mmCIF file of C-alpha atoms in Angstrom:
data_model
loop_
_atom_site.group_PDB
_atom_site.id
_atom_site.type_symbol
_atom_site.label_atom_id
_atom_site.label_comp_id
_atom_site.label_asym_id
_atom_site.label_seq_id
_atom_site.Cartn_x
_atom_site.Cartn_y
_atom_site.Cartn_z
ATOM 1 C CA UNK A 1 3.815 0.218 9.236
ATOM 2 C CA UNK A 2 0.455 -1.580 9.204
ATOM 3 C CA UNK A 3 -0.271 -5.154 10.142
ATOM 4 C CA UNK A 4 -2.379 -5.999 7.054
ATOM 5 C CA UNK A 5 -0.399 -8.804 5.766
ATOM 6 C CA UNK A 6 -0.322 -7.624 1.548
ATOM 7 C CA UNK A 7 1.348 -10.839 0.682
ATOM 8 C CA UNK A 8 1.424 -14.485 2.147
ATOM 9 C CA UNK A 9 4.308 -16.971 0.075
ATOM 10 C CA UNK A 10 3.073 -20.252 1.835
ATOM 11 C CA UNK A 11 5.536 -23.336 1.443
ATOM 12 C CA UNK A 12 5.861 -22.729 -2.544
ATOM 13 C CA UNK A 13 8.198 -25.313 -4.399
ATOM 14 C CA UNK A 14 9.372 -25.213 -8.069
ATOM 15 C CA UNK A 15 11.510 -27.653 -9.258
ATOM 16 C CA UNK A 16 13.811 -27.312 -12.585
ATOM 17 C CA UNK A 17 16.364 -29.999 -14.017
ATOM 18 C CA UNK A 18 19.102 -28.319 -12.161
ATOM 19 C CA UNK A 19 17.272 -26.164 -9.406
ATOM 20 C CA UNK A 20 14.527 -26.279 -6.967
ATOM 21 C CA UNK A 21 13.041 -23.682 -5.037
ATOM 22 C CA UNK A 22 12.128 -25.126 -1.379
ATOM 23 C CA UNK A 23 9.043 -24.839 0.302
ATOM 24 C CA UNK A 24 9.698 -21.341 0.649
ATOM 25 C CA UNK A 25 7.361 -19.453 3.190
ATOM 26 C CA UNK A 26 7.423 -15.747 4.411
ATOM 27 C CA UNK A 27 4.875 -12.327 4.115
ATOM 28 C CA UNK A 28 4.847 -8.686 3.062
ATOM 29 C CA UNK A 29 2.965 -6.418 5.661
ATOM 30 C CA UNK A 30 1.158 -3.456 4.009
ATOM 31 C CA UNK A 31 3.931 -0.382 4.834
ATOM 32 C CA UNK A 32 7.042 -2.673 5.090
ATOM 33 C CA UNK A 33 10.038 -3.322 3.029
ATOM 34 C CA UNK A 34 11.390 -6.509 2.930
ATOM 35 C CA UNK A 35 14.979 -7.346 1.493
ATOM 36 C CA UNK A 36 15.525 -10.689 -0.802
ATOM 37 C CA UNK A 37 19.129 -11.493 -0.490
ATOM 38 C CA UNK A 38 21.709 -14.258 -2.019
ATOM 39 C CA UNK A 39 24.382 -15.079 -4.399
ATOM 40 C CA UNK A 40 23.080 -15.212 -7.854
ATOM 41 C CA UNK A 41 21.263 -18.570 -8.369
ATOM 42 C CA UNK A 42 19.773 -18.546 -5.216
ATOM 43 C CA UNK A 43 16.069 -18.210 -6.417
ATOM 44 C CA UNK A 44 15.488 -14.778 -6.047
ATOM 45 C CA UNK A 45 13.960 -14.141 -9.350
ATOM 46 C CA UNK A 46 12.266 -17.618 -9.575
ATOM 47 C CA UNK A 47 10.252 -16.226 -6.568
ATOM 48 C CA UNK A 48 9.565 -13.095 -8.214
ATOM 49 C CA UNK A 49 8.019 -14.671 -11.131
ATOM 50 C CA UNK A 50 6.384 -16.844 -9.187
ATOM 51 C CA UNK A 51 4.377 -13.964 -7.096
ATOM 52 C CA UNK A 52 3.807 -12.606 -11.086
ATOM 53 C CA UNK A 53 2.272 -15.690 -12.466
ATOM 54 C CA UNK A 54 4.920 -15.822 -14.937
ATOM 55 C CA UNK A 55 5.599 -19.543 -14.020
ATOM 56 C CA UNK A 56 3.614 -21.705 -11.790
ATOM 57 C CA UNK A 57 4.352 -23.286 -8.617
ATOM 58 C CA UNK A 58 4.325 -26.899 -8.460
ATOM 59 C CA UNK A 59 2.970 -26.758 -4.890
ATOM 60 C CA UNK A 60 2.293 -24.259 -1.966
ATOM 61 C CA UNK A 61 0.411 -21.015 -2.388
ATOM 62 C CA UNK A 62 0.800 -17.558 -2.592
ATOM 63 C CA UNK A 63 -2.132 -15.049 -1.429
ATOM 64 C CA UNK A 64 -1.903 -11.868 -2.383
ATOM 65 C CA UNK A 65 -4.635 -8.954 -0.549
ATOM 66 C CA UNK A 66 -6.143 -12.520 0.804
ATOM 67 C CA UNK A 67 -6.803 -14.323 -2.186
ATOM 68 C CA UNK A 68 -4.930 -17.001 -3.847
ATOM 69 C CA UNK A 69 -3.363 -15.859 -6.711
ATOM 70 C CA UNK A 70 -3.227 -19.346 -8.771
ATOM 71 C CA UNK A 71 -7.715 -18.787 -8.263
ATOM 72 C CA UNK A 72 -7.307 -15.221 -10.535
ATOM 73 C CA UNK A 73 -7.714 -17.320 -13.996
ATOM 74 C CA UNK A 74 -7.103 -13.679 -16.161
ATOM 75 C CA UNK A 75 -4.823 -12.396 -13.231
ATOM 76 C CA UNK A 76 -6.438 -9.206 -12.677
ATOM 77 C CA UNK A 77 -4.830 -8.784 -9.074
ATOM 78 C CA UNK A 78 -1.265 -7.825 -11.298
ATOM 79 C CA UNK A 79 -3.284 -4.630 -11.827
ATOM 80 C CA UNK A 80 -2.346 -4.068 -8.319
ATOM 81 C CA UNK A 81 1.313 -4.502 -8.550
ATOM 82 C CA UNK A 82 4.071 -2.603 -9.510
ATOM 83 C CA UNK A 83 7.270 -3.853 -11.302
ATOM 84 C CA UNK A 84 10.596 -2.638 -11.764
ATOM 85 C CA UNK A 85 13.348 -4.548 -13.012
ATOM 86 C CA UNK A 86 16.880 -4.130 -14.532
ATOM 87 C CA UNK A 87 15.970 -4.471 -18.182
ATOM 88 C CA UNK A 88 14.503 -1.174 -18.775
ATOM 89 C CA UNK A 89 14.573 -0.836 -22.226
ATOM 90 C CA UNK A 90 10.883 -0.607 -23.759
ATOM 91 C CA UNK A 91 10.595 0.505 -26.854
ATOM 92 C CA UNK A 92 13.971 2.420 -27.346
ATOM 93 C CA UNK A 93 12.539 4.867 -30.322
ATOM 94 C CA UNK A 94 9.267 5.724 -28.268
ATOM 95 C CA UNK A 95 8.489 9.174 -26.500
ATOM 96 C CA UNK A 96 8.256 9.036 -22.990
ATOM 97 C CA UNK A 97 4.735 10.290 -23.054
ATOM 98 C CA UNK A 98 3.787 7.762 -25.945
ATOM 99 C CA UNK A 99 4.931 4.756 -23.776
ATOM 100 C CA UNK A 100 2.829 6.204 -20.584
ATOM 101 C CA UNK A 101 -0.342 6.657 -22.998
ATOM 102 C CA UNK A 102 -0.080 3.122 -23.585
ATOM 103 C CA UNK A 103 0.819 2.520 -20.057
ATOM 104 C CA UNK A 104 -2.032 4.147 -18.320
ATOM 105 C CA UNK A 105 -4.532 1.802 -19.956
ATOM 106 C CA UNK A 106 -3.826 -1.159 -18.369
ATOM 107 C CA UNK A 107 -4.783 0.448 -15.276
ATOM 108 C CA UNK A 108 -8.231 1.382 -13.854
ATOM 109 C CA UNK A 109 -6.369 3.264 -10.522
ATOM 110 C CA UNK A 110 -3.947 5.583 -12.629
ATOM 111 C CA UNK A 111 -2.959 8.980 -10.672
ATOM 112 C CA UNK A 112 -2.060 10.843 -13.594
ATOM 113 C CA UNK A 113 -1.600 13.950 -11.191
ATOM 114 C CA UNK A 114 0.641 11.839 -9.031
ATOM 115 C CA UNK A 115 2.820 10.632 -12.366
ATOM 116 C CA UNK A 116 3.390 14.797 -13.574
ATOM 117 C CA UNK A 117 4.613 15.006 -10.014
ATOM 118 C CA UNK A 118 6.924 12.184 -10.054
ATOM 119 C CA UNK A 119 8.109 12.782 -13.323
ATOM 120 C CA UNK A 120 8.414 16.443 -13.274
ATOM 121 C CA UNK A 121 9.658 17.620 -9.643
ATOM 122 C CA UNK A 122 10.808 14.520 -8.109
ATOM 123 C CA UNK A 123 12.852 13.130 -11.327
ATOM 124 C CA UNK A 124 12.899 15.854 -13.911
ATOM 125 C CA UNK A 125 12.320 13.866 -17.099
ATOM 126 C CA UNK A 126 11.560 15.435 -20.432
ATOM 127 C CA UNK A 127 8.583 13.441 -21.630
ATOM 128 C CA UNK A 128 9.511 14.721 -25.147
ATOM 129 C CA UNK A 129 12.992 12.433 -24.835
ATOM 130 C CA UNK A 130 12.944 8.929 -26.333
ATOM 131 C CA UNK A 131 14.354 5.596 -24.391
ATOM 132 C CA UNK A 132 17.186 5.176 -26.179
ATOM 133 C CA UNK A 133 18.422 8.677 -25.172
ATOM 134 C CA UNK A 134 18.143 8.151 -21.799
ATOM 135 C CA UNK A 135 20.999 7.119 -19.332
ATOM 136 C CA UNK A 136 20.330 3.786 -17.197
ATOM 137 C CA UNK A 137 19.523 6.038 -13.938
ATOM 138 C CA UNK A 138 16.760 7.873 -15.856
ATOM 139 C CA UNK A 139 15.249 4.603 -17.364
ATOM 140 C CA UNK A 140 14.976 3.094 -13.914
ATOM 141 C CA UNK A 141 13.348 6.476 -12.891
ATOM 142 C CA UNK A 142 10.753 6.555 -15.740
ATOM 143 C CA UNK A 143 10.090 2.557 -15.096
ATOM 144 C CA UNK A 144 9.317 3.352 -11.187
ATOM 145 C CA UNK A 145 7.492 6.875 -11.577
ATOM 146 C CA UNK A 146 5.075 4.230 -14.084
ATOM 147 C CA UNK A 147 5.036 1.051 -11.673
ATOM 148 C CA UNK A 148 4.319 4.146 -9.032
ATOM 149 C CA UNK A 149 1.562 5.943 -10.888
ATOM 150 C CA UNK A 150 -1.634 3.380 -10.589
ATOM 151 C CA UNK A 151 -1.365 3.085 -7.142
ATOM 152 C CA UNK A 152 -0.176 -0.193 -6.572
ATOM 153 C CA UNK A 153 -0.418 -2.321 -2.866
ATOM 154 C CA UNK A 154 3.157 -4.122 -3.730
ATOM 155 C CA UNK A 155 5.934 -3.030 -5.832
ATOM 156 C CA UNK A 156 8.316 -5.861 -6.936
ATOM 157 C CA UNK A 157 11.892 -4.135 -7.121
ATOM 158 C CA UNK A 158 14.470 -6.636 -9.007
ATOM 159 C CA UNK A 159 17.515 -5.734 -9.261
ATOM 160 C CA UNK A 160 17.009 -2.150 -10.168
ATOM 161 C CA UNK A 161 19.634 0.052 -9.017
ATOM 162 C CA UNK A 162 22.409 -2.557 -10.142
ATOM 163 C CA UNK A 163 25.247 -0.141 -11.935
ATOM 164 C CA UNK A 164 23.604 2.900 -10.916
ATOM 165 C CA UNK A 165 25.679 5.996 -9.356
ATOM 166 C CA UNK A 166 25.495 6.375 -5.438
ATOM 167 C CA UNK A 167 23.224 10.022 -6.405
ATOM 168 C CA UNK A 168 20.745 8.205 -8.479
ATOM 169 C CA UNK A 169 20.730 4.842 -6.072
ATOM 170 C CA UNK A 170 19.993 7.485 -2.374
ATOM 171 C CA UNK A 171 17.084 9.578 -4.615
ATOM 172 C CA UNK A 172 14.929 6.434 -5.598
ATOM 173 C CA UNK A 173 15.488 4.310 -2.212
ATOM 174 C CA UNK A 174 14.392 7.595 -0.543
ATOM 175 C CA UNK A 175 11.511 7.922 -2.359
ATOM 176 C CA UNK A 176 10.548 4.281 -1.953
ATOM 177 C CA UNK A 177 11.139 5.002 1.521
ATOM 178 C CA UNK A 178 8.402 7.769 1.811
ATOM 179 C CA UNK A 179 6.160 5.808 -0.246
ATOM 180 C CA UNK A 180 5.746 2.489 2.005
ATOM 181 C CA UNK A 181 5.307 4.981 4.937
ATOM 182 C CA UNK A 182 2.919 7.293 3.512
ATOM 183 C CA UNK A 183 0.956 5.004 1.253
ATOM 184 C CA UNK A 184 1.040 2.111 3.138
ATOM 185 C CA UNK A 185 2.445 -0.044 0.290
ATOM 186 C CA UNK A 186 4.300 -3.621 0.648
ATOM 187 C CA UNK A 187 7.494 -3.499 -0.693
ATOM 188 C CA UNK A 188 9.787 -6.560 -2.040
ATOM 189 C CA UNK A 189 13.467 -5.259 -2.609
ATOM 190 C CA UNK A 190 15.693 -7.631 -4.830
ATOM 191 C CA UNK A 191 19.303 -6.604 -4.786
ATOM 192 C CA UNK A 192 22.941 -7.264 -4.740
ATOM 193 C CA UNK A 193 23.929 -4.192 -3.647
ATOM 194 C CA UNK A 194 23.201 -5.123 0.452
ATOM 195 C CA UNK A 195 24.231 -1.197 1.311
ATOM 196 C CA UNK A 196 20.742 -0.469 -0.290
ATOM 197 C CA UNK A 197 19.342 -2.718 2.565
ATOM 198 C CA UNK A 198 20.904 -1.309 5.352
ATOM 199 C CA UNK A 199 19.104 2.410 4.589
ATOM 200 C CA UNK A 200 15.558 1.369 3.524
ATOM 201 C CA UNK A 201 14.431 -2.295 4.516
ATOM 202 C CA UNK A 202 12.722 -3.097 7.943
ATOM 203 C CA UNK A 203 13.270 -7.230 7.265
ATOM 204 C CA UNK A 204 15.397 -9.393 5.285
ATOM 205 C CA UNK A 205 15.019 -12.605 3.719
ATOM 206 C CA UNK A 206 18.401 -14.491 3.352
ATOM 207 C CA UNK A 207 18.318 -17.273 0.322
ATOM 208 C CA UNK A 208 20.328 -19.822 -0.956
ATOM 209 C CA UNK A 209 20.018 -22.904 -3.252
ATOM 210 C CA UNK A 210 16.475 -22.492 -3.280
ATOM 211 C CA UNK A 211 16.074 -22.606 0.260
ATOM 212 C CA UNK A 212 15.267 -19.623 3.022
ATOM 213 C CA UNK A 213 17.969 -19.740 5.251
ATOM 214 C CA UNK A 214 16.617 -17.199 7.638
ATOM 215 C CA UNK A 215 14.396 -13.997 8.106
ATOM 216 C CA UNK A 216 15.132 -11.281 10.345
ATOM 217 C CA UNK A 217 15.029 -7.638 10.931
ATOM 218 C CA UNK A 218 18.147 -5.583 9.945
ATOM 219 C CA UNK A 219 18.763 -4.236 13.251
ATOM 220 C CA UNK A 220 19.221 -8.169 14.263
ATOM 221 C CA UNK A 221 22.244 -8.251 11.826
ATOM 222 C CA UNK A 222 23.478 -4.759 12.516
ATOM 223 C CA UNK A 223 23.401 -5.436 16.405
ATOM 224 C CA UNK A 224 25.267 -8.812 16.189
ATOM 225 C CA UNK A 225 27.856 -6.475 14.537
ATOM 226 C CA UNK A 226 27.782 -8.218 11.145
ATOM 227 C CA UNK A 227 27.444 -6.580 7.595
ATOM 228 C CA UNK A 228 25.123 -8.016 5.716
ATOM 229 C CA UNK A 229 27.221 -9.623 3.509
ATOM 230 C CA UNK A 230 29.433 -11.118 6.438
ATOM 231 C CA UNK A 231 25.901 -12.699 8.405
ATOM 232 C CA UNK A 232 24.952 -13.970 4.522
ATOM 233 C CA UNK A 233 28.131 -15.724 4.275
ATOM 234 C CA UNK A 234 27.801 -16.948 7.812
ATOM 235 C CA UNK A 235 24.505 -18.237 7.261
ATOM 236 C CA UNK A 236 25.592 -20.168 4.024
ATOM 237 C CA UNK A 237 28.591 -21.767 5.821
ATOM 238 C CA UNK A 238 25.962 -23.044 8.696
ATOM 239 C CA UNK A 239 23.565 -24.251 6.429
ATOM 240 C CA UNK A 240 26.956 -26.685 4.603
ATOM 241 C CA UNK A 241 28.521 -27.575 8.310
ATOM 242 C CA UNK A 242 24.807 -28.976 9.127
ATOM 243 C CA UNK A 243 24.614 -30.569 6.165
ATOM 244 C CA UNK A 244 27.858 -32.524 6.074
ATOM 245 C CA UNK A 245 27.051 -33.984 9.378
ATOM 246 C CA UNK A 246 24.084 -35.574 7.747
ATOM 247 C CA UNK A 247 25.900 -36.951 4.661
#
């Protein structure tokens, strides 16, 4: 893992009518993968699109490869992250290799040799199939094999293996794996499914309510003989017990 720090979320608030992310803080290291987990609501996505300039912050800053992010008026530095979410659809009647034509242009560091090899040995898609005839496990596939393919320094994972089969799940976090190690690329893993965690991420970030309730390595939650869901829920129950003693 290297020590280059790939992405720096420094004390970032958003605040909605009914929700407010908290002054969050925390960093991606160039070769690590780091874990986002909470109950749904917790602001996992909210900090997602945050890092994507999809909404703004109302305060903090985020620094991404050393530069702040909110400075990059025509954010060009999203040419150097990869995205993969649970809405893979596309365009449903589109070819495979019509939708990575289109793809490739967007970006300047596209490995096209890297993408045949993805595509063809490691996930054996027919580039002559459309979306819409693809199963969910194959879309998620051909949306990482693209997010993969220009040689991005962070991948964004949100929510992507949700509903997949336990086959499809162990041959992507495998191959996310391999790539943080042997590309040296940061790695942000949104999930529910915390059994993902346990084989692939080297920290985890434990949210609620808009708030960071703690950050630790998995072998910190695994050694205290908790699952991950059990020290979530223990953390959550903490954070109310302190919190009625102040009301």
């Amino acid at each position: 893992m290297g020590n280059n720090i790939t992405l720096d979320v420094k004390k970032v608030c958003k605040k909605y009518d009914d929700f407010k992310l908290n002054s969050i803080s925390f960093d991606v290291k160039a070769g690590e993968i780091v874990g986002i987990i909470g109950p749904n609501g917790a602001g996992k996505t909210t900090t997602i699109k945050l890092i994507l300039k999809i909404i703004e912050s109302d305060s903090g800053e985020i620094d991404f490869l050393g530069k702040n992010i909110m400075e990059d008026e025509k954010s060009s530095y999203k040419g150097k992250i990869g995205y993969v979410g649970e809405n893979t659809d596309f365009f449903l009647n589109q070819k495979l290799k019509n939708i990575k034509r289109v793809y490739k242009g967007y970006y300047r560091e596209w490995d096209e040799s890297y993408y045949q090899y993805l595509i063809k040995t490691v996930f054996e898609l027919n580039e002559e199939l459309k979306i819409k005839e693809l199963s969910k496990g194959m879309r998620v596939k051909f949306s990482l094999t693209l997010a993969l393919s220009h040689n991005p320094k962070l991948l964004i994972m949100d929510e992507p293996t949700s509903g997949l089969d336990p086959i499809v799940r162990g041959k992507i976090l495998k191959l996310l794996k391999e790539h943080a190690r042997d590309r040296d690329i940061a790695i942000i893993f949104s999930s529910h499914i915390t059994e993902d965690m346990n084989k692939i991420a080297d920290r985890l970030i434990f949210v609620n309510r808009g708030e960071i309730l703690q950050i630790c390595t998995v072998k910190n939650v695994l050694d205290k003989k908790y699952s991950i869901d059990e020290y979530l829920e223990m953390l959550i129950k903490n954070k109310e017990r302190g919190n009625e003693k102040y009301n």
